[in-house]
Amino acid sequence: MSMEPEVLKLIEKFRKKIADHEEIRKEVEPIEKTFCVDLGEEVYSFRLSHAEVVDYKPERLENADVTITTTPENFKALVDGELRVMRAYVTKKVKIKGKIDDLMHLKKFL
């Protein structure tokens, strides 16, 4: 089963949160990062620019600022709120390649 609908749902949730909460938008607006979500057989990438998700592609983005590696099951649990970001990171259910501050940015997506 493809996780792409979950990725798109997460992006839409982020867009709604940014539209509904100006303080979050202002906090996220200066962030310019590229993200790659590696789920094994599925890989998705996008860019965060001016508080918008742009350049979404269902493919690997080489040299992404942040690469998130996990299983489809753990990704689904994160999206559904059954697994917390910090817990997933500490228990190595999710691996992050990038700065630890970037992990904090991910919480804004959930």
GROMACS .gro file of N, CA, C and O in nm:
model
  440
    1MET      N    1   0.084  -0.119   0.000
    1MET     CA    2   0.000   0.000   0.000
    1MET      C    3   0.088   0.125   0.000
    1MET      O    4   0.179   0.138   0.080
    2SER      N    5   0.061   0.215  -0.090
    2SER     CA    6   0.138   0.339  -0.104
    2SER      C    7   0.110   0.435   0.012
    2SER      O    8  -0.003   0.450   0.057
    3MET      N    9   0.214   0.501   0.057
    3MET     CA   10   0.201   0.601   0.163
    3MET      C   11   0.182   0.741   0.106
    3MET      O   12   0.164   0.836   0.180
    4GLU      N   13   0.181   0.754  -0.026
    4GLU     CA   14   0.168   0.886  -0.086
    4GLU      C   15   0.043   0.961  -0.040
    4GLU      O   16   0.051   1.081  -0.009
    5PRO      N   17  -0.074   0.895  -0.030
    5PRO     CA   18  -0.190   0.969   0.022
    5PRO      C   19  -0.167   1.024   0.164
    5PRO      O   20  -0.213   1.135   0.195
    6GLU      N   21  -0.092   0.952   0.246
    6GLU     CA   22  -0.062   1.000   0.381
    6GLU      C   23   0.032   1.120   0.376
    6GLU      O   24   0.016   1.215   0.452
    7VAL      N   25   0.130   1.116   0.286
    7VAL     CA   26   0.223   1.229   0.270
    7VAL      C   27   0.145   1.352   0.224
    7VAL      O   28   0.162   1.461   0.280
    8LEU      N   29   0.059   1.335   0.126
    8LEU     CA   30  -0.021   1.448   0.076
    8LEU      C   31  -0.116   1.500   0.182
    8LEU      O   32  -0.137   1.623   0.192
    9LYS      N   33  -0.172   1.411   0.262
    9LYS     CA   34  -0.261   1.453   0.371
    9LYS      C   35  -0.183   1.535   0.474
    9LYS      O   36  -0.232   1.636   0.524
   10LEU      N   37  -0.061   1.495   0.501
   10LEU     CA   38   0.023   1.567   0.595
   10LEU      C   39   0.059   1.706   0.542
   10LEU      O   40   0.055   1.804   0.617
   11ILE      N   41   0.089   1.714   0.414
   11ILE     CA   42   0.118   1.844   0.353
   11ILE      C   43  -0.004   1.935   0.359
   11ILE      O   44   0.006   2.053   0.393
   12GLU      N   45  -0.120   1.880   0.331
   12GLU     CA   46  -0.245   1.958   0.337
   12GLU      C   47  -0.273   2.005   0.480
   12GLU      O   48  -0.316   2.118   0.502
   13LYS      N   49  -0.247   1.920   0.578
   13LYS     CA   50  -0.266   1.955   0.719
   13LYS      C   51  -0.173   2.072   0.755
   13LYS      O   52  -0.214   2.165   0.824
   14PHE      N   53  -0.049   2.066   0.708
   14PHE     CA   54   0.047   2.174   0.732
   14PHE      C   55  -0.003   2.304   0.669
   14PHE      O   56  -0.001   2.409   0.732
   15ARG      N   57  -0.050   2.297   0.546
   15ARG     CA   58  -0.100   2.418   0.477
   15ARG      C   59  -0.216   2.480   0.553
   15ARG      O   60  -0.225   2.602   0.565
   16LYS      N   61  -0.305   2.397   0.603
   16LYS     CA   62  -0.420   2.448   0.679
   16LYS      C   63  -0.373   2.513   0.810
   16LYS      O   64  -0.421   2.620   0.847
   17LYS      N   65  -0.278   2.448   0.876
   17LYS     CA   66  -0.226   2.502   1.001
   17LYS      C   67  -0.162   2.639   0.978
   17LYS      O   68  -0.183   2.733   1.055
   18ILE      N   69  -0.085   2.652   0.870
   18ILE     CA   70  -0.020   2.779   0.836
   18ILE      C   71  -0.125   2.885   0.804
   18ILE      O   72  -0.113   3.000   0.845
   19ALA      N   73  -0.231   2.846   0.732
   19ALA     CA   74  -0.337   2.941   0.696
   19ALA      C   75  -0.416   2.986   0.819
   19ALA      O   76  -0.459   3.101   0.827
   20ASP      N   77  -0.435   2.895   0.914
   20ASP     CA   78  -0.518   2.924   1.031
   20ASP      C   79  -0.444   2.991   1.147
   20ASP      O   80  -0.507   3.047   1.236
   21HIS      N   81  -0.311   2.981   1.149
   21HIS     CA   82  -0.234   3.030   1.265
   21HIS      C   83  -0.119   3.120   1.218
   21HIS      O   84  -0.012   3.072   1.181
   22GLU      N   85  -0.143   3.248   1.223
   22GLU     CA   86  -0.044   3.343   1.175
   22GLU      C   87   0.087   3.335   1.252
   22GLU      O   88   0.195   3.350   1.194
   23GLU      N   89   0.080   3.307   1.384
   23GLU     CA   90   0.203   3.301   1.463
   23GLU      C   91   0.292   3.184   1.418
   23GLU      O   92   0.414   3.197   1.414
   24ILE      N   93   0.231   3.073   1.378
   24ILE     CA   94   0.309   2.960   1.326
   24ILE      C   95   0.366   2.995   1.189
   24ILE      O   96   0.482   2.967   1.160
   25ARG      N   97   0.283   3.058   1.107
   25ARG     CA   98   0.331   3.099   0.974
   25ARG      C   99   0.453   3.191   0.987
   25ARG      O  100   0.553   3.172   0.918
   26LYS      N  101   0.447   3.287   1.077
   26LYS     CA  102   0.559   3.379   1.095
   26LYS      C  103   0.684   3.307   1.144
   26LYS      O  104   0.795   3.341   1.105
   27GLU      N  105   0.665   3.207   1.226
   27GLU     CA  106   0.778   3.129   1.278
   27GLU      C  107   0.843   3.044   1.168
   27GLU      O  108   0.964   3.030   1.161
   28VAL      N  109   0.761   2.989   1.081
   28VAL     CA  110   0.808   2.898   0.977
   28VAL      C  111   0.855   2.973   0.852
   28VAL      O  112   0.939   2.924   0.778
   29GLU      N  113   0.804   3.092   0.831
   29GLU     CA  114   0.830   3.166   0.707
   29GLU      C  115   0.978   3.180   0.670
   29GLU      O  116   1.015   3.163   0.554
   30PRO      N  117   1.068   3.208   0.764
   30PRO     CA  118   1.208   3.224   0.723
   30PRO      C  119   1.281   3.093   0.692
   30PRO      O  120   1.392   3.094   0.641
   31ILE      N  121   1.219   2.980   0.720
   31ILE     CA  122   1.286   2.851   0.700
   31ILE      C  123   1.287   2.814   0.552
   31ILE      O  124   1.184   2.811   0.487
   32GLU      N  125   1.405   2.787   0.504
   32GLU     CA  126   1.425   2.741   0.365
   32GLU      C  127   1.498   2.607   0.375
   32GLU      O  128   1.619   2.604   0.402
   33LYS      N  129   1.426   2.498   0.358
   33LYS     CA  130   1.485   2.364   0.373
   33LYS      C  131   1.429   2.271   0.267
   33LYS      O  132   1.315   2.286   0.223
   34THR      N  133   1.509   2.174   0.229
   34THR     CA  134   1.461   2.067   0.143
   34THR      C  135   1.451   1.941   0.229
   34THR      O  136   1.535   1.917   0.317
   35PHE      N  137   1.344   1.864   0.206
   35PHE     CA  138   1.316   1.745   0.284
   35PHE      C  139   1.304   1.624   0.193
   35PHE      O  140   1.250   1.633   0.083
   36CYS      N  141   1.350   1.512   0.243
   36CYS     CA  142   1.334   1.385   0.174
   36CYS      C  143   1.280   1.285   0.276
   36CYS      O  144   1.335   1.272   0.386
   37VAL      N  145   1.171   1.220   0.242
   37VAL     CA  146   1.110   1.118   0.329
   37VAL      C  147   1.135   0.983   0.263
   37VAL      O  148   1.080   0.953   0.158
   38ASP      N  149   1.220   0.903   0.326
   38ASP     CA  150   1.260   0.773   0.272
   38ASP      C  151   1.190   0.663   0.351
   38ASP      O  152   1.219   0.641   0.468
   39LEU      N  153   1.095   0.597   0.284
   39LEU     CA  154   1.018   0.489   0.347
   39LEU      C  155   1.059   0.353   0.292
   39LEU      O  156   0.980   0.259   0.292
   40GLY      N  157   1.180   0.343   0.244
   40GLY     CA  158   1.227   0.217   0.188
   40GLY      C  159   1.199   0.211   0.039
   40GLY      O  160   1.272   0.268  -0.041
   41GLU      N  161   1.091   0.147   0.002
   41GLU     CA  162   1.056   0.136  -0.140
   41GLU      C  163   0.991   0.263  -0.195
   41GLU      O  164   0.979   0.278  -0.316
   42GLU      N  165   0.947   0.350  -0.107
   42GLU     CA  166   0.886   0.476  -0.147
   42GLU      C  167   0.969   0.592  -0.094
   42GLU      O  168   1.015   0.588   0.018
   43VAL      N  169   0.987   0.693  -0.176
   43VAL     CA  170   1.062   0.811  -0.135
   43VAL      C  171   0.988   0.935  -0.187
   43VAL      O  172   0.943   0.938  -0.301
   44TYR      N  173   0.977   1.036  -0.102
   44TYR     CA  174   0.909   1.160  -0.137
   44TYR      C  175   0.997   1.277  -0.098
   44TYR      O  176   1.070   1.271   0.001
   45SER      N  177   0.989   1.385  -0.173
   45SER     CA  178   1.068   1.502  -0.140
   45SER      C  179   0.987   1.629  -0.166
   45SER      O  180   0.893   1.629  -0.244
   46PHE      N  181   1.028   1.735  -0.097
   46PHE     CA  182   0.965   1.865  -0.114
   46PHE      C  183   1.057   1.971  -0.056
   46PHE      O  184   1.154   1.941   0.012
   47ARG      N  185   1.020   2.094  -0.082
   47ARG     CA  186   1.094   2.208  -0.031
   47ARG      C  187   0.999   2.293   0.052
   47ARG      O  188   0.884   2.312   0.015
   48LEU      N  189   1.050   2.343   0.163
   48LEU     CA  190   0.975   2.437   0.246
   48LEU      C  191   1.035   2.574   0.218
   48LEU      O  192   1.155   2.596   0.237
   49SER      N  193   0.951   2.665   0.168
   49SER     CA  194   0.997   2.798   0.131
   49SER      C  195   0.887   2.899   0.159
   49SER      O  196   0.775   2.883   0.110
   50HIS      N  197   0.920   3.001   0.238
   50HIS     CA  198   0.823   3.107   0.272
   50HIS      C  199   0.694   3.048   0.328
   50HIS      O  200   0.584   3.088   0.287
   51ALA      N  201   0.707   2.951   0.417
   51ALA     CA  202   0.593   2.887   0.485
   51ALA      C  203   0.502   2.811   0.389
   51ALA      O  204   0.385   2.792   0.415
   52GLU      N  205   0.558   2.767   0.277
   52GLU     CA  206   0.481   2.688   0.181
   52GLU      C  207   0.559   2.563   0.143
   52GLU      O  208   0.682   2.567   0.131
   53VAL      N  209   0.487   2.454   0.121
   53VAL     CA  210   0.547   2.332   0.068
   53VAL      C  211   0.540   2.342  -0.083
   53VAL      O  212   0.433   2.355  -0.141
   54VAL      N  213   0.657   2.338  -0.146
   54VAL     CA  214   0.666   2.350  -0.292
   54VAL      C  215   0.754   2.238  -0.347
   54VAL      O  216   0.825   2.172  -0.273
   55ASP      N  217   0.745   2.218  -0.475
   55ASP     CA  218   0.828   2.120  -0.546
   55ASP      C  219   0.812   1.978  -0.493
   55ASP      O  220   0.909   1.903  -0.487
   56TYR      N  221   0.691   1.941  -0.454
   56TYR     CA  222   0.667   1.804  -0.408
   56TYR      C  223   0.690   1.707  -0.523
   56TYR      O  224   0.642   1.729  -0.634
   57LYS      N  225   0.761   1.598  -0.494
   57LYS     CA  226   0.786   1.495  -0.595
   57LYS      C  227   0.791   1.359  -0.527
   57LYS      O  228   0.849   1.346  -0.419
   58PRO      N  229   0.733   1.258  -0.589
   58PRO     CA  230   0.743   1.123  -0.534
   58PRO      C  231   0.874   1.057  -0.578
   58PRO      O  232   0.876   0.953  -0.643
   59GLU      N  233   0.985   1.121  -0.541
   59GLU     CA  234   1.117   1.070  -0.577
   59GLU      C  235   1.220   1.126  -0.480
   59GLU      O  236   1.192   1.220  -0.406
   60ARG      N  237   1.339   1.068  -0.482
   60ARG     CA  238   1.447   1.110  -0.393
   60ARG      C  239   1.505   1.243  -0.438
   60ARG      O  240   1.526   1.267  -0.556
   61LEU      N  241   1.530   1.329  -0.341
   61LEU     CA  242   1.598   1.455  -0.364
   61LEU      C  243   1.738   1.440  -0.306
   61LEU      O  244   1.756   1.428  -0.185
   62GLU      N  245   1.836   1.432  -0.392
   62GLU     CA  246   1.974   1.418  -0.347
   62GLU      C  247   2.017   1.545  -0.274
   62GLU      O  248   1.976   1.654  -0.308
   63ASN      N  249   2.097   1.527  -0.173
   63ASN     CA  250   2.151   1.639  -0.095
   63ASN      C  251   2.043   1.721  -0.026
   63ASN      O  252   2.057   1.844  -0.013
   64ALA      N  253   1.936   1.657   0.017
   64ALA     CA  254   1.832   1.728   0.092
   64ALA      C  255   1.891   1.778   0.225
   64ALA      O  256   1.981   1.715   0.281
   65ASP      N  257   1.839   1.889   0.273
   65ASP     CA  258   1.883   1.940   0.403
   65ASP      C  259   1.845   1.844   0.515
   65ASP      O  260   1.919   1.828   0.612
   66VAL      N  261   1.728   1.782   0.501
   66VAL     CA  262   1.677   1.691   0.601
   66VAL      C  263   1.630   1.564   0.532
   66VAL      O  264   1.550   1.571   0.438
   67THR      N  265   1.679   1.451   0.577
   67THR     CA  266   1.631   1.322   0.526
   67THR      C  267   1.573   1.244   0.643
   67THR      O  268   1.641   1.223   0.744
   68ILE      N  269   1.449   1.206   0.630
   68ILE     CA  270   1.378   1.128   0.731
   68ILE      C  271   1.369   0.986   0.679
   68ILE      O  272   1.317   0.964   0.570
   69THR      N  273   1.420   0.891   0.755
   69THR     CA  274   1.417   0.752   0.715
   69THR      C  275   1.339   0.672   0.819
   69THR      O  276   1.370   0.680   0.939
   70THR      N  277   1.239   0.600   0.774
   70THR     CA  278   1.158   0.518   0.863
   70THR      C  279   1.085   0.414   0.779
   70THR      O  280   1.102   0.407   0.658
   71THR      N  281   1.002   0.335   0.845
   71THR     CA  282   0.920   0.237   0.774
   71THR      C  283   0.784   0.299   0.745
   71THR      O  284   0.743   0.395   0.812
   72PRO      N  285   0.713   0.244   0.648
   72PRO     CA  286   0.576   0.294   0.623
   72PRO      C  287   0.488   0.285   0.748
   72PRO      O  288   0.408   0.375   0.775
   73GLU      N  289   0.505   0.180   0.826
   73GLU     CA  290   0.422   0.161   0.947
   73GLU      C  291   0.450   0.271   1.050
   73GLU      O  292   0.357   0.327   1.109
   74ASN      N  293   0.576   0.301   1.073
   74ASN     CA  294   0.610   0.406   1.168
   74ASN      C  295   0.569   0.544   1.116
   74ASN      O  296   0.524   0.629   1.194
   75PHE      N  297   0.581   0.564   0.988
   75PHE     CA  298   0.537   0.691   0.929
   75PHE      C  299   0.387   0.710   0.951
   75PHE      O  300   0.342   0.817   0.992
   76LYS      N  301   0.310   0.606   0.926
   76LYS     CA  302   0.164   0.612   0.945
   76LYS      C  303   0.132   0.642   1.091
   76LYS      O  304   0.044   0.723   1.122
   77ALA      N  305   0.205   0.577   1.183
   77ALA     CA  306   0.183   0.601   1.327
   77ALA      C  307   0.214   0.746   1.364
   77ALA      O  308   0.143   0.807   1.444
   78LEU      N  309   0.317   0.804   1.304
   78LEU     CA  310   0.348   0.945   1.327
   78LEU      C  311   0.235   1.034   1.277
   78LEU      O  312   0.190   1.125   1.348
   79VAL      N  313   0.191   1.009   1.155
   79VAL     CA  314   0.085   1.090   1.094
   79VAL      C  315  -0.044   1.080   1.176
   79VAL      O  316  -0.113   1.179   1.198
   80ASP      N  317  -0.075   0.961   1.223
   80ASP     CA  318  -0.198   0.938   1.299
   80ASP      C  319  -0.189   0.983   1.444
   80ASP      O  320  -0.288   0.978   1.517
   81GLY      N  321  -0.070   1.025   1.487
   81GLY     CA  322  -0.053   1.070   1.625
   81GLY      C  323  -0.034   0.957   1.724
   81GLY      O  324  -0.035   0.980   1.845
   82GLU      N  325  -0.014   0.837   1.676
   82GLU     CA  326   0.007   0.722   1.765
   82GLU      C  327   0.152   0.711   1.810
   82GLU      O  328   0.183   0.639   1.904
   83LEU      N  329   0.241   0.781   1.742
   83LEU     CA  330   0.383   0.781   1.774
   83LEU      C  331   0.429   0.926   1.772
   83LEU      O  332   0.408   0.998   1.675
   84ARG      N  333   0.491   0.969   1.881
   84ARG     CA  334   0.538   1.107   1.892
   84ARG      C  335   0.675   1.119   1.826
   84ARG      O  336   0.755   1.026   1.828
   85VAL      N  337   0.701   1.236   1.769
   85VAL     CA  338   0.824   1.260   1.693
   85VAL      C  339   0.948   1.233   1.778
   85VAL      O  340   1.037   1.159   1.737
   86MET      N  341   0.956   1.292   1.897
   86MET     CA  342   1.075   1.274   1.980
   86MET      C  343   1.091   1.129   2.025
   86MET      O  344   1.201   1.077   2.029
   87ARG      N  345   0.982   1.063   2.057
   87ARG     CA  346   0.987   0.922   2.098
   87ARG      C  347   1.037   0.837   1.981
   87ARG      O  348   1.119   0.747   1.999
   88ALA      N  349   0.987   0.864   1.862
   88ALA     CA  350   1.030   0.791   1.743
   88ALA      C  351   1.179   0.811   1.718
   88ALA      O  352   1.251   0.717   1.684
   89TYR      N  353   1.227   0.931   1.739
   89TYR     CA  354   1.368   0.962   1.718
   89TYR      C  355   1.455   0.893   1.822
   89TYR      O  356   1.555   0.829   1.787
   90VAL      N  357   1.417   0.903   1.948
   90VAL     CA  358   1.496   0.845   2.057
   90VAL      C  359   1.501   0.692   2.048
   90VAL      O  360   1.604   0.630   2.075
   91THR      N  361   1.391   0.632   2.007
   91THR     CA  362   1.386   0.485   1.996
   91THR      C  363   1.435   0.436   1.860
   91THR      O  364   1.427   0.316   1.831
   92LYS      N  365   1.485   0.528   1.779
   92LYS     CA  366   1.542   0.496   1.647
   92LYS      C  367   1.441   0.434   1.550
   92LYS      O  368   1.477   0.365   1.457
   93LYS      N  369   1.314   0.465   1.572
   93LYS     CA  370   1.211   0.424   1.475
   93LYS      C  371   1.211   0.519   1.357
   93LYS      O  372   1.160   0.486   1.250
   94VAL      N  373   1.266   0.636   1.379
   94VAL     CA  374   1.283   0.736   1.275
   94VAL      C  375   1.426   0.786   1.284
   94VAL      O  376   1.474   0.818   1.393
   95LYS      N  377   1.494   0.791   1.171
   95LYS     CA  378   1.629   0.846   1.168
   95LYS      C  379   1.623   0.977   1.090
   95LYS      O  380   1.556   0.986   0.988
   96ILE      N  381   1.693   1.075   1.143
   96ILE     CA  382   1.696   1.207   1.082
   96ILE      C  383   1.840   1.238   1.043
   96ILE      O  384   1.930   1.232   1.127
   97LYS      N  385   1.859   1.270   0.918
   97LYS     CA  386   1.990   1.318   0.873
   97LYS      C  387   1.973   1.467   0.851
   97LYS      O  388   1.895   1.510   0.766
   98GLY      N  389   2.041   1.544   0.931
   98GLY     CA  390   2.028   1.688   0.929
   98GLY      C  391   2.052   1.739   1.070
   98GLY      O  392   2.092   1.664   1.158
   99LYS      N  393   2.025   1.862   1.094
   99LYS     CA  394   2.046   1.921   1.226
   99LYS      C  395   1.931   1.883   1.319
   99LYS      O  396   1.818   1.866   1.276
  100ILE      N  397   1.961   1.875   1.447
  100ILE     CA  398   1.859   1.842   1.547
  100ILE      C  399   1.748   1.947   1.547
  100ILE      O  400   1.632   1.915   1.570
  101ASP      N  401   1.782   2.071   1.517
  101ASP     CA  402   1.680   2.176   1.508
  101ASP      C  403   1.577   2.143   1.401
  101ASP      O  404   1.460   2.178   1.413
  102ASP      N  405   1.622   2.073   1.298
  102ASP     CA  406   1.530   2.036   1.190
  102ASP      C  407   1.424   1.938   1.239
  102ASP      O  408   1.313   1.937   1.188
  103LEU      N  409   1.459   1.859   1.339
  103LEU     CA  410   1.361   1.768   1.399
  103LEU      C  411   1.246   1.849   1.459
  103LEU      O  412   1.130   1.811   1.448
  104MET      N  413   1.279   1.962   1.519
  104MET     CA  414   1.177   2.047   1.578
  104MET      C  415   1.086   2.105   1.471
  104MET      O  416   0.967   2.122   1.492
  105HIS      N  417   1.141   2.135   1.353
  105HIS     CA  418   1.058   2.186   1.243
  105HIS      C  419   0.955   2.081   1.201
  105HIS      O  420   0.845   2.116   1.162
  106LEU      N  421   0.993   1.955   1.209
  106LEU     CA  422   0.901   1.849   1.167
  106LEU      C  423   0.774   1.847   1.252
  106LEU      O  424   0.669   1.811   1.203
  107LYS      N  425   0.786   1.885   1.377
  107LYS     CA  426   0.668   1.885   1.464
  107LYS      C  427   0.560   1.978   1.411
  107LYS      O  428   0.443   1.956   1.436
  108LYS      N  429   0.598   2.080   1.337
  108LYS     CA  430   0.499   2.173   1.282
  108LYS      C  431   0.415   2.107   1.173
  108LYS      O  432   0.308   2.155   1.140
  109PHE      N  433   0.465   1.999   1.117
  109PHE     CA  434   0.390   1.927   1.014
  109PHE      C  435   0.285   1.836   1.074
  109PHE      O  436   0.193   1.795   1.007
  110LEU      N  437   0.303   1.799   1.198
  110LEU     CA  438   0.212   1.700   1.260
  110LEU      C  439   0.106   1.766   1.345
  110LEU      O  440   0.111   1.876   1.382
   0.00000   0.00000   0.00000
